[in-house]
């Protein structure tokens, strides 16, 4: 499960956007939590585009928006069978650009860790859907998770799917059926991860400050 992440307007994020042909900048935002509006990259009618969506997927067939079920993450293993995710998985895939994500480990309470690539920004795999009609439409998304690689399991058993650069165009292409892209969702790292314990203040989603390290981190490869 991944329930928080950060976006920093820096050269790494700008390089990822430029690689995908996006000529916009992202505002630095810390401790992003489910149900908040987030920047999402998807294939639009005129090409790859950046838009804002609610980070908590509302299926197009739902009677009304609801937070009864945790729809901010989608397990990679069940996408093709899930009633909520199977349609978006076929044609409505997206990327959530991120500088880092937060995960917790049970120590003396819940200890948060800030996790980022040692080099570059993260392209996190997601799905999107559109609920409603006319002026009452809601664009929403979910972040896909997979089994953690062995070196990460002492932090958490799950991790977000971090896409390799050479997978991005395929992932966004709606002409490709998602079932043929299952290899993209395997447990894998696009590069070494830097994992740093940070101050527990960010355990509250109301705190929108830069996560402050409290000890030396480690590198996971």
Tab-separated table of C-alpha atoms in Angstrom:
chain	number	residue	atom	x	y	z
A	1	UNK	CA	0.000	0.000	0.000
A	2	UNK	CA	1.211	3.506	-0.771
A	3	UNK	CA	-0.751	6.310	0.829
A	4	UNK	CA	1.461	9.418	0.598
A	5	UNK	CA	3.898	10.906	-1.865
A	6	UNK	CA	5.770	14.113	-2.673
A	7	UNK	CA	6.308	16.245	-5.762
A	8	UNK	CA	9.255	18.657	-5.935
A	9	UNK	CA	9.661	21.089	-8.816
A	10	UNK	CA	13.272	20.206	-9.567
A	11	UNK	CA	15.355	19.163	-12.615
A	12	UNK	CA	14.436	15.481	-12.165
A	13	UNK	CA	10.675	16.090	-12.357
A	14	UNK	CA	11.129	18.544	-15.217
A	15	UNK	CA	13.216	16.008	-17.124
A	16	UNK	CA	10.508	13.343	-16.741
A	17	UNK	CA	7.834	15.725	-18.005
A	18	UNK	CA	10.013	16.802	-20.940
A	19	UNK	CA	10.665	13.160	-21.854
A	20	UNK	CA	6.903	12.684	-22.171
A	21	UNK	CA	6.448	15.916	-24.142
A	22	UNK	CA	4.819	17.854	-21.293
A	23	UNK	CA	5.673	21.567	-21.371
A	24	UNK	CA	4.260	22.429	-17.961
A	25	UNK	CA	5.697	22.693	-14.483
A	26	UNK	CA	4.450	21.034	-11.319
A	27	UNK	CA	4.017	22.836	-8.036
A	28	UNK	CA	6.066	21.494	-5.152
A	29	UNK	CA	3.657	19.648	-2.861
A	30	UNK	CA	4.553	17.538	0.159
A	31	UNK	CA	2.700	14.728	1.893
A	32	UNK	CA	0.029	14.269	-0.777
A	33	UNK	CA	-2.744	12.061	0.600
A	34	UNK	CA	-5.652	10.072	-0.873
A	35	UNK	CA	-8.717	12.054	-2.042
A	36	UNK	CA	-6.534	15.091	-2.860
A	37	UNK	CA	-6.278	16.444	-6.408
A	38	UNK	CA	-3.047	15.337	-8.060
A	39	UNK	CA	-1.278	15.864	-11.418
A	40	UNK	CA	-1.665	12.882	-13.737
A	41	UNK	CA	-0.189	12.149	-17.169
A	42	UNK	CA	-2.424	10.319	-19.635
A	43	UNK	CA	-3.029	9.936	-23.348
A	44	UNK	CA	-5.606	12.509	-24.424
A	45	UNK	CA	-7.376	13.047	-27.719
A	46	UNK	CA	-4.554	15.217	-29.075
A	47	UNK	CA	-1.605	13.469	-27.429
A	48	UNK	CA	-0.005	12.993	-24.039
A	49	UNK	CA	-1.402	15.509	-21.566
A	50	UNK	CA	-1.156	16.579	-17.954
A	51	UNK	CA	-4.396	16.963	-16.022
A	52	UNK	CA	-5.573	16.942	-12.423
A	53	UNK	CA	-7.536	14.090	-10.904
A	54	UNK	CA	-8.852	12.974	-7.545
A	55	UNK	CA	-6.496	10.393	-6.039
A	56	UNK	CA	-9.175	7.857	-5.136
A	57	UNK	CA	-10.708	6.120	-8.108
A	58	UNK	CA	-14.469	6.424	-8.641
A	59	UNK	CA	-15.549	3.727	-11.148
A	60	UNK	CA	-17.639	5.015	-14.038
A	61	UNK	CA	-20.427	2.590	-13.073
A	62	UNK	CA	-20.628	3.621	-9.399
A	63	UNK	CA	-23.978	5.041	-8.229
A	64	UNK	CA	-22.169	7.852	-6.426
A	65	UNK	CA	-18.679	8.823	-5.217
A	66	UNK	CA	-17.772	6.969	-2.043
A	67	UNK	CA	-14.829	6.338	0.267
A	68	UNK	CA	-16.288	3.124	1.648
A	69	UNK	CA	-13.597	1.074	-0.085
A	70	UNK	CA	-9.903	1.995	-0.358
A	71	UNK	CA	-9.614	2.858	-4.053
A	72	UNK	CA	-6.395	4.888	-3.966
A	73	UNK	CA	-4.295	1.754	-4.568
A	74	UNK	CA	-4.886	-1.128	-6.977
A	75	UNK	CA	-3.109	-4.459	-6.597
A	76	UNK	CA	-1.313	-5.384	-9.832
A	77	UNK	CA	-2.180	-9.055	-9.464
A	78	UNK	CA	-5.933	-8.505	-9.659
A	79	UNK	CA	-6.315	-5.749	-12.252
A	80	UNK	CA	-7.629	-7.934	-15.075
A	81	UNK	CA	-10.348	-9.486	-12.856
A	82	UNK	CA	-11.341	-6.557	-10.629
A	83	UNK	CA	-14.737	-5.051	-11.411
A	84	UNK	CA	-13.428	-1.606	-10.490
A	85	UNK	CA	-10.120	-1.748	-12.330
A	86	UNK	CA	-10.394	-4.124	-15.290
A	87	UNK	CA	-11.901	-1.571	-17.690
A	88	UNK	CA	-9.412	1.231	-16.888
A	89	UNK	CA	-6.576	-1.315	-17.063
A	90	UNK	CA	-7.471	-2.111	-20.674
A	91	UNK	CA	-7.389	1.432	-22.090
A	92	UNK	CA	-7.195	4.097	-19.356
A	93	UNK	CA	-3.726	3.901	-17.893
A	94	UNK	CA	-1.796	6.867	-16.538
A	95	UNK	CA	1.383	7.971	-14.812
A	96	UNK	CA	1.610	9.770	-11.481
A	97	UNK	CA	4.865	11.767	-11.503
A	98	UNK	CA	6.540	11.800	-8.096
A	99	UNK	CA	9.776	12.811	-6.443
A	100	UNK	CA	9.380	10.330	-3.595
A	101	UNK	CA	6.802	8.314	-1.712
A	102	UNK	CA	6.283	7.631	1.970
A	103	UNK	CA	5.998	4.213	3.543
A	104	UNK	CA	5.721	3.209	7.181
A	105	UNK	CA	7.374	0.480	9.221
A	106	UNK	CA	6.216	-0.629	12.657
A	107	UNK	CA	8.983	0.227	15.100
A	108	UNK	CA	8.180	2.253	18.215
A	109	UNK	CA	4.903	3.232	16.638
A	110	UNK	CA	4.677	4.022	12.932
A	111	UNK	CA	8.000	5.207	11.534
A	112	UNK	CA	7.735	6.946	8.136
A	113	UNK	CA	10.415	6.568	5.457
A	114	UNK	CA	10.947	8.833	2.492
A	115	UNK	CA	11.775	6.711	-0.574
A	116	UNK	CA	13.159	8.087	-3.833
A	117	UNK	CA	15.322	7.083	-6.749
A	118	UNK	CA	18.953	7.932	-6.168
A	119	UNK	CA	18.846	9.543	-9.617
A	120	UNK	CA	15.751	10.846	-11.405
A	121	UNK	CA	12.043	11.174	-10.698
A	122	UNK	CA	9.520	8.383	-10.267
A	123	UNK	CA	6.943	7.486	-12.922
A	124	UNK	CA	4.335	5.634	-10.878
A	125	UNK	CA	1.882	3.433	-12.764
A	126	UNK	CA	-1.775	4.309	-12.367
A	127	UNK	CA	-5.265	3.931	-13.809
A	128	UNK	CA	-7.913	6.600	-14.338
A	129	UNK	CA	-11.658	6.722	-14.833
A	130	UNK	CA	-14.409	9.286	-15.375
A	131	UNK	CA	-17.604	9.283	-13.313
A	132	UNK	CA	-20.770	11.276	-14.003
A	133	UNK	CA	-21.909	13.434	-16.876
A	134	UNK	CA	-21.720	17.066	-17.946
A	135	UNK	CA	-20.667	19.527	-15.243
A	136	UNK	CA	-20.791	16.835	-12.535
A	137	UNK	CA	-18.006	14.646	-13.888
A	138	UNK	CA	-15.174	13.480	-11.653
A	139	UNK	CA	-11.821	12.438	-13.093
A	140	UNK	CA	-10.099	10.135	-10.621
A	141	UNK	CA	-7.114	7.815	-10.446
A	142	UNK	CA	-5.511	5.018	-8.486
A	143	UNK	CA	-1.872	4.042	-7.960
A	144	UNK	CA	-0.874	0.450	-8.781
A	145	UNK	CA	1.109	-1.543	-6.230
A	146	UNK	CA	3.008	-4.792	-6.506
A	147	UNK	CA	5.001	-7.145	-4.282
A	148	UNK	CA	8.092	-5.458	-2.895
A	149	UNK	CA	11.494	-6.476	-4.172
A	150	UNK	CA	13.453	-8.516	-1.578
A	151	UNK	CA	15.629	-5.594	-0.493
A	152	UNK	CA	12.556	-3.486	0.333
A	153	UNK	CA	10.549	-6.015	2.322
A	154	UNK	CA	12.019	-5.003	5.680
A	155	UNK	CA	10.223	-1.684	5.114
A	156	UNK	CA	6.946	-2.966	3.615
A	157	UNK	CA	5.602	-5.986	1.731
A	158	UNK	CA	4.174	-3.814	-1.075
A	159	UNK	CA	5.514	-0.961	-3.180
A	160	UNK	CA	4.168	1.238	-5.984
A	161	UNK	CA	4.920	0.120	-9.542
A	162	UNK	CA	7.830	2.279	-10.713
A	163	UNK	CA	7.917	2.266	-14.499
A	164	UNK	CA	11.130	2.173	-16.534
A	165	UNK	CA	11.585	4.984	-19.066
A	166	UNK	CA	11.293	2.609	-22.015
A	167	UNK	CA	7.874	1.426	-20.758
A	168	UNK	CA	6.198	4.826	-20.486
A	169	UNK	CA	4.905	5.283	-24.016
A	170	UNK	CA	3.515	1.738	-24.126
A	171	UNK	CA	1.864	2.172	-20.756
A	172	UNK	CA	0.051	5.316	-21.889
A	173	UNK	CA	-0.978	3.954	-25.294
A	174	UNK	CA	-4.730	3.124	-25.187
A	175	UNK	CA	-4.427	1.006	-28.333
A	176	UNK	CA	-2.443	-1.552	-26.335
A	177	UNK	CA	-4.547	-3.878	-24.179
A	178	UNK	CA	-3.363	-3.695	-20.590
A	179	UNK	CA	-3.186	-7.480	-20.265
A	180	UNK	CA	-0.200	-7.498	-22.619
A	181	UNK	CA	1.581	-5.069	-20.278
A	182	UNK	CA	1.524	-7.267	-17.178
A	183	UNK	CA	5.352	-7.682	-17.357
A	184	UNK	CA	5.578	-3.923	-16.651
A	185	UNK	CA	3.966	-4.579	-13.265
A	186	UNK	CA	6.437	-7.160	-12.012
A	187	UNK	CA	8.462	-6.420	-8.880
A	188	UNK	CA	11.337	-4.364	-10.217
A	189	UNK	CA	13.308	-1.193	-9.542
A	190	UNK	CA	14.181	1.304	-12.290
A	191	UNK	CA	17.290	2.194	-10.297
A	192	UNK	CA	18.708	2.195	-6.749
A	193	UNK	CA	16.359	3.584	-4.089
A	194	UNK	CA	17.399	5.957	-1.341
A	195	UNK	CA	15.413	5.183	1.820
A	196	UNK	CA	15.575	7.689	4.698
A	197	UNK	CA	13.675	7.700	8.035
A	198	UNK	CA	11.883	11.025	8.523
A	199	UNK	CA	10.139	12.914	11.293
A	200	UNK	CA	6.782	11.445	12.352
A	201	UNK	CA	5.090	14.833	11.960
A	202	UNK	CA	4.136	13.776	8.440
A	203	UNK	CA	2.061	10.932	9.832
A	204	UNK	CA	-0.665	13.575	9.825
A	205	UNK	CA	-1.887	14.290	6.297
A	206	UNK	CA	-2.546	17.867	7.384
A	207	UNK	CA	1.199	18.537	7.592
A	208	UNK	CA	2.325	19.757	4.171
A	209	UNK	CA	5.994	20.299	4.947
A	210	UNK	CA	9.174	18.782	3.578
A	211	UNK	CA	9.867	15.448	5.340
A	212	UNK	CA	12.828	16.002	7.651
A	213	UNK	CA	15.409	13.178	7.954
A	214	UNK	CA	16.048	11.951	11.494
A	215	UNK	CA	18.881	9.486	10.736
A	216	UNK	CA	21.121	8.265	7.954
A	217	UNK	CA	19.401	6.346	5.226
A	218	UNK	CA	20.224	3.294	3.151
A	219	UNK	CA	20.427	2.369	-0.519
A	220	UNK	CA	18.299	-0.470	-1.860
A	221	UNK	CA	19.217	-2.041	-5.203
